[in-house]
Short mmCIF file of C-alpha atoms in Angstrom, two decimals:
data_model
loop_
_atom_site.label_atom_id
_atom_site.label_comp_id
_atom_site.label_asym_id
_atom_site.label_seq_id
_atom_site.Cartn_x
_atom_site.Cartn_y
_atom_site.Cartn_z
CA GLN A 1 10.95 16.27 -9.05
CA ARG A 2 11.21 18.08 -5.94
CA LYS A 3 7.88 19.97 -6.97
CA TRP A 4 6.35 15.93 -6.44
CA TYR A 5 6.82 15.97 -2.86
CA ASP A 6 5.36 18.45 0.23
CA THR A 7 7.60 17.76 2.45
CA GLU A 8 12.09 17.71 1.98
CA ASN A 9 11.87 14.18 4.23
CA GLU A 10 9.05 12.83 0.80
CA TYR A 11 11.47 14.22 -1.72
CA TYR A 12 14.92 12.55 0.68
CA LEU A 13 12.97 9.20 0.81
CA LEU A 14 12.49 9.19 -2.79
CA LEU A 15 16.22 10.32 -3.48
CA PHE A 16 17.63 7.27 -0.80
CA THR A 17 15.38 4.87 -2.97
CA VAL A 18 16.25 5.75 -6.43
CA SER A 19 20.09 6.05 -4.97
CA VAL A 20 19.43 2.40 -3.64
CA ARG A 21 17.52 0.92 -6.74
CA CYS A 22 20.85 2.20 -8.03
CA LEU A 23 22.67 -0.15 -6.78
CA PHE A 24 20.15 -3.28 -6.86
CA CYS A 25 20.05 -2.84 -10.65
CA THR A 26 24.25 -2.29 -11.08
CA SER A 27 24.65 -5.73 -9.22
CA PHE A 28 21.75 -7.67 -11.70
CA SER A 29 23.95 -5.73 -14.67
CA LEU A 30 26.93 -6.84 -13.52
CA GLU A 31 25.74 -10.63 -12.76
CA TYR A 32 24.20 -10.37 -16.34
CA CYS A 33 27.08 -9.82 -18.33
CA TRP A 34 29.43 -12.50 -16.19
CA HIS A 35 27.26 -15.11 -17.48
CA ALA A 36 27.12 -17.19 -20.24
CA PRO A 37 24.58 -17.45 -22.92
CA THR A 38 24.15 -20.38 -21.39
CA GLN A 39 23.12 -19.06 -17.98
CA LYS A 40 20.93 -16.37 -19.29
CA SER A 41 18.39 -17.59 -18.35
CA SER A 42 18.47 -17.40 -14.16
CA HIS A 43 19.15 -13.85 -15.69
CA SER A 44 15.90 -12.95 -16.92
CA PHE A 45 14.02 -10.08 -17.12
CA PRO A 46 11.09 -11.37 -15.04
CA TRP A 47 14.13 -12.18 -12.55
CA MET A 48 15.16 -8.38 -12.83
CA LEU A 49 11.84 -6.96 -12.43
CA ALA A 50 12.04 -9.21 -8.56
CA TYR A 51 14.21 -8.07 -7.41
CA VAL A 52 15.14 -4.85 -8.57
CA PHE A 53 11.19 -4.31 -6.88
CA TYR A 54 11.56 -6.91 -4.21
CA TYR A 55 9.75 -4.87 -1.35
CA PRO A 56 11.53 -5.56 2.22
CA THR A 57 14.35 -3.94 0.40
CA PHE A 58 12.55 -1.64 -1.73
CA HIS A 59 13.07 1.79 0.29
CA ASN A 60 15.93 1.30 2.86
CA GLY A 61 17.65 -1.69 2.31
CA PRO A 62 19.53 -3.63 3.31
CA LEU A 63 20.97 -3.71 -0.06
CA VAL A 64 21.45 -8.15 -1.00
CA ASN A 65 23.32 -9.03 -4.09
CA PHE A 66 21.90 -10.93 -6.84
CA ASP A 67 23.47 -13.71 -6.63
CA GLU A 68 22.59 -14.02 -3.26
CA PHE A 69 18.91 -13.15 -3.67
CA SER A 70 18.88 -15.59 -6.65
CA LYS A 71 20.29 -18.82 -4.35
CA GLN A 72 18.01 -17.99 -1.68
CA MET A 73 14.94 -17.05 -3.57
CA ARG A 74 15.48 -20.48 -5.38
CA ARG A 75 16.17 -23.02 -2.12
CA GLN A 76 13.41 -24.19 -1.21
CA GLU A 77 12.79 -23.61 2.90
CA ALA A 78 11.03 -25.37 5.66
CA PHE A 79 9.07 -23.65 7.21
CA SER A 80 8.37 -23.79 10.83
CA VAL A 81 5.23 -21.54 12.55
CA LYS A 82 6.81 -21.76 15.90
CA THR A 83 9.66 -21.40 14.63
CA ASN A 84 8.84 -18.17 12.98
CA LEU A 85 6.58 -17.21 15.41
CA SER A 86 9.56 -16.89 17.94
CA ILE A 87 12.02 -14.99 15.85
CA LEU A 88 9.16 -12.15 14.03
CA ILE A 89 8.08 -11.77 18.20
CA VAL A 90 11.38 -11.29 19.19
CA GLY A 91 12.72 -9.16 16.40
CA ILE A 92 9.48 -7.61 17.00
CA ILE A 93 10.37 -6.47 20.59
CA ARG A 94 14.25 -5.69 19.80
CA ILE A 95 12.92 -2.79 16.44
CA PHE A 96 10.87 -1.69 19.61
CA PHE A 97 13.21 -0.95 21.97
CA TRP A 98 15.61 0.42 19.48
CA TRP A 99 12.81 2.88 18.02
CA CYS A 100 11.55 3.76 21.53
CA LEU A 101 15.88 4.35 22.17
CA ALA A 102 16.27 6.56 18.99
CA GLU A 103 13.02 8.68 19.73
CA LEU A 104 14.77 9.23 23.14
CA MET A 105 18.69 10.14 22.14
CA ILE A 106 16.00 12.51 18.91
CA HIS A 107 13.91 14.63 21.71
CA LEU A 108 16.15 14.52 24.71
CA MET A 109 19.79 15.19 23.47
CA TYR A 110 19.06 16.72 20.30
CA ILE A 111 20.65 14.64 18.07
CA HIS A 112 19.40 16.29 14.78
CA ALA A 113 19.02 20.13 16.40
CA LEU A 114 22.72 20.18 17.79
CA TYR A 115 24.21 19.37 14.56
CA SER A 116 22.64 21.44 12.23
CA SER A 117 23.60 24.33 14.36
CA ALA A 118 26.67 26.00 13.97
CA LEU A 119 27.20 28.31 16.98
CA PRO A 120 25.90 25.51 20.26
CA LEU A 121 29.41 23.92 18.34
CA GLU A 122 31.51 26.91 18.30
CA SER A 123 31.08 27.04 21.82
CA ALA A 124 31.78 24.97 23.32
CA SER A 125 35.10 22.68 24.63
CA TYR A 126 36.75 20.20 22.97
CA TRP A 127 35.58 17.80 24.77
CA ALA A 128 32.21 18.26 24.94
CA LEU A 129 32.40 17.81 20.76
CA GLY A 130 34.37 15.05 21.73
CA GLY A 131 31.08 13.68 23.86
CA LEU A 132 28.80 14.62 20.55
CA ALA A 133 30.77 12.89 17.71
CA LEU A 134 30.45 9.88 20.05
CA ALA A 135 26.75 10.37 20.34
CA GLN A 136 25.94 11.08 17.07
CA VAL A 137 27.48 8.39 15.55
CA LEU A 138 25.76 5.99 18.23
CA PHE A 139 23.11 7.47 17.29
CA PHE A 140 23.63 6.93 13.25
CA TYR A 141 24.31 2.72 14.40
CA VAL A 142 20.61 2.87 16.36
CA LYS A 143 19.22 4.38 13.95
CA TYR A 144 21.04 1.94 10.79
CA LEU A 145 19.60 -0.76 13.08
CA ILE A 146 15.57 0.61 12.96
CA LEU A 147 16.09 0.55 9.56
CA TYR A 148 18.41 -2.39 8.41
CA GLY A 149 16.15 -4.54 11.11
CA VAL A 150 12.71 -4.09 10.41
CA PRO A 151 12.95 -5.34 6.17
CA GLY A 152 15.73 -7.60 8.18
CA LEU A 153 12.40 -9.31 9.47
CA LEU A 154 10.70 -9.33 7.31
CA LEU A 155 12.87 -11.41 5.46
CA GLN A 156 13.40 -13.71 7.09
CA MET A 157 9.97 -14.51 7.76
CA ASP A 158 10.54 -15.02 3.58
CA GLY A 159 12.95 -17.34 4.09
CA LEU A 160 15.32 -14.65 3.60
CA LYS A 161 18.63 -14.60 5.18
CA PRO A 162 19.57 -10.73 5.38
CA PRO A 163 22.33 -9.03 6.03
CA ALA A 164 23.73 -9.04 9.04
CA LEU A 165 23.16 -6.17 11.15
CA PRO A 166 25.73 -3.76 12.16
CA CYS A 167 27.98 -4.36 14.70
CA CYS A 168 28.23 -1.23 18.36
CA VAL A 169 30.71 1.57 17.08
CA SER A 170 31.82 1.32 20.74
CA LEU A 171 33.29 -2.11 20.23
CA MET A 172 35.19 -1.06 17.02
CA HIS A 173 38.78 0.16 16.71
CA SER A 174 39.49 0.00 12.81
CA PHE A 175 39.08 1.18 9.96
CA THR A 176 38.78 -1.58 7.96
CA LYS A 177 36.39 -4.00 10.59
CA MET A 178 33.63 -0.77 10.26
CA TRP A 179 33.15 -1.12 6.56
CA ARG A 180 33.41 -4.83 7.24
CA SER A 181 30.38 -4.77 9.81
CA PHE A 182 28.60 -1.92 10.14
CA ASP A 183 26.78 -2.05 6.68
CA VAL A 184 27.09 -5.71 5.46
CA GLY A 185 25.32 -5.60 2.56
CA LEU A 186 27.58 -2.82 0.79
CA HIS A 187 30.83 -4.49 2.02
CA ARG A 188 30.09 -7.10 -0.06
CA PHE A 189 28.23 -5.15 -3.08
CA LEU A 190 32.48 -3.03 -2.95
CA VAL A 191 34.16 -6.25 -2.48
CA ARG A 192 32.60 -7.81 -5.70
CA TYR A 193 31.24 -5.04 -8.03
CA ILE A 194 34.60 -2.73 -7.20
CA TYR A 195 37.15 -4.11 -5.19
CA VAL A 196 37.78 -7.35 -6.67
CA PRO A 197 37.26 -6.16 -10.38
CA VAL A 198 39.78 -3.84 -10.64
CA GLY A 199 42.83 -5.89 -8.60
CA GLY A 200 41.77 -6.33 -4.49
CA SER A 201 44.70 -7.59 -3.00
CA GLN A 202 45.88 -10.30 -5.11
CA SER A 203 47.59 -7.25 -6.87
CA SER A 204 50.40 -5.85 -6.07
CA LEU A 205 50.77 -2.87 -3.44
CA LEU A 206 50.65 -0.13 -5.83
CA GLY A 207 47.25 -1.71 -7.31
CA THR A 208 45.87 -2.71 -3.80
CA VAL A 209 46.48 0.93 -2.82
CA LEU A 210 44.02 1.78 -6.53
CA SER A 211 41.59 -1.16 -5.72
CA THR A 212 40.61 0.72 -2.48
CA ALA A 213 41.67 3.79 -3.39
CA LEU A 214 38.44 3.49 -6.68
CA THR A 215 36.86 1.86 -4.27
CA PHE A 216 36.30 4.38 -1.77
CA ALA A 217 35.71 6.75 -4.82
CA PHE A 218 33.11 5.00 -4.99
CA VAL A 219 30.80 4.91 -1.91
CA SER A 220 31.63 9.42 -2.15
CA TYR A 221 30.90 10.11 -5.46
CA TRP A 222 27.49 7.46 -4.42
CA HIS A 223 26.26 9.37 -1.48
CA GLY A 224 26.45 12.95 -3.52
CA GLY A 225 29.79 13.35 -3.84
CA GLN A 226 29.99 16.56 -1.90
CA SER A 227 33.14 18.02 -1.18
CA TYR A 228 32.52 16.84 2.08
CA LEU A 229 31.96 13.39 1.06
CA TRP A 230 35.26 12.88 -0.76
CA TYR A 231 37.39 13.85 2.67
CA TRP A 232 35.30 11.51 4.47
CA GLY A 233 36.43 8.60 1.58
CA THR A 234 39.63 9.26 1.82
CA LEU A 235 40.08 10.06 5.23
CA ASN A 236 38.61 6.17 5.85
CA TRP A 237 41.03 5.07 2.52
CA LEU A 238 44.16 6.75 4.74
CA GLY A 239 43.53 4.98 7.56
CA VAL A 240 42.15 1.49 5.70
CA ILE A 241 45.51 1.98 4.24
CA VAL A 242 47.59 2.92 7.10
CA GLU A 243 45.67 -0.25 9.30
CA ASN A 244 47.27 -2.18 5.91
CA GLY A 245 49.97 -1.56 5.65
CA THR A 246 51.04 -1.59 9.26
CA LYS A 247 49.71 -5.07 9.23
CA ARG A 248 52.13 -5.87 6.43
CA ILE A 249 55.07 -4.54 8.65
CA LEU A 250 54.32 -6.21 11.85
CA SER A 251 53.55 -9.61 9.55
CA ILE A 252 57.15 -9.91 8.68
CA SER A 253 59.64 -11.98 11.24
CA LEU A 254 61.56 -10.34 12.01
CA ILE A 255 59.49 -7.07 13.02
CA GLN A 256 58.02 -10.60 15.17
CA ASP A 257 61.21 -11.66 17.08
CA LEU A 258 61.66 -8.18 18.00
CA ILE A 259 58.07 -7.36 19.63
#
């Protein structure tokens, strides 16, 4: 489909939209399979179309599981012009501020140019590389505030409750919190459709490790499956395993007494 588009940006938007639609289709299909025949009327083909092609979340997300979407769409919300207008005004101001901040980072800090040029990175000191890495992560955070902020505001205007926006990465100190609070919609999807069905935390220690590994394998594969993504997924998996293992060790009464 690359020949359909003149620029890489347009083609990338197609890839991103299709990959997100795959998650929405997966959510609907699994919910359909899990429900009894008497409940399948609420998982009809029109409901699938309404869910998959719901425009506020069509291009970038955020990801909303079908069970949450259908419950909220069936619930009648009290409409208040004053409340909705205040939410809209505050939301527009916040998104405009984030957009200006992202533009400043692109034009003044050369965020996009730096990570695509190996020569400046090779000549930089380790301290400079650490600062650049932090700047990249902070830019990624600001970008997602915009990508999820706009559809989140539209969802609120439509009477739905969007997943929470990402937490500031500077306030995070653990892999577990990062995965739970940066992309809340994706985290809920992974827990409901992968982590829990293959065992989750209710299984043995080995089962928990395997469930976590399969979850991160899915994340790496869904993002594209390139080698660097597998390294990224493996490192995140190890980080989560070490944190959870440390928590289990520290919860032992003998260790707590020593502390």
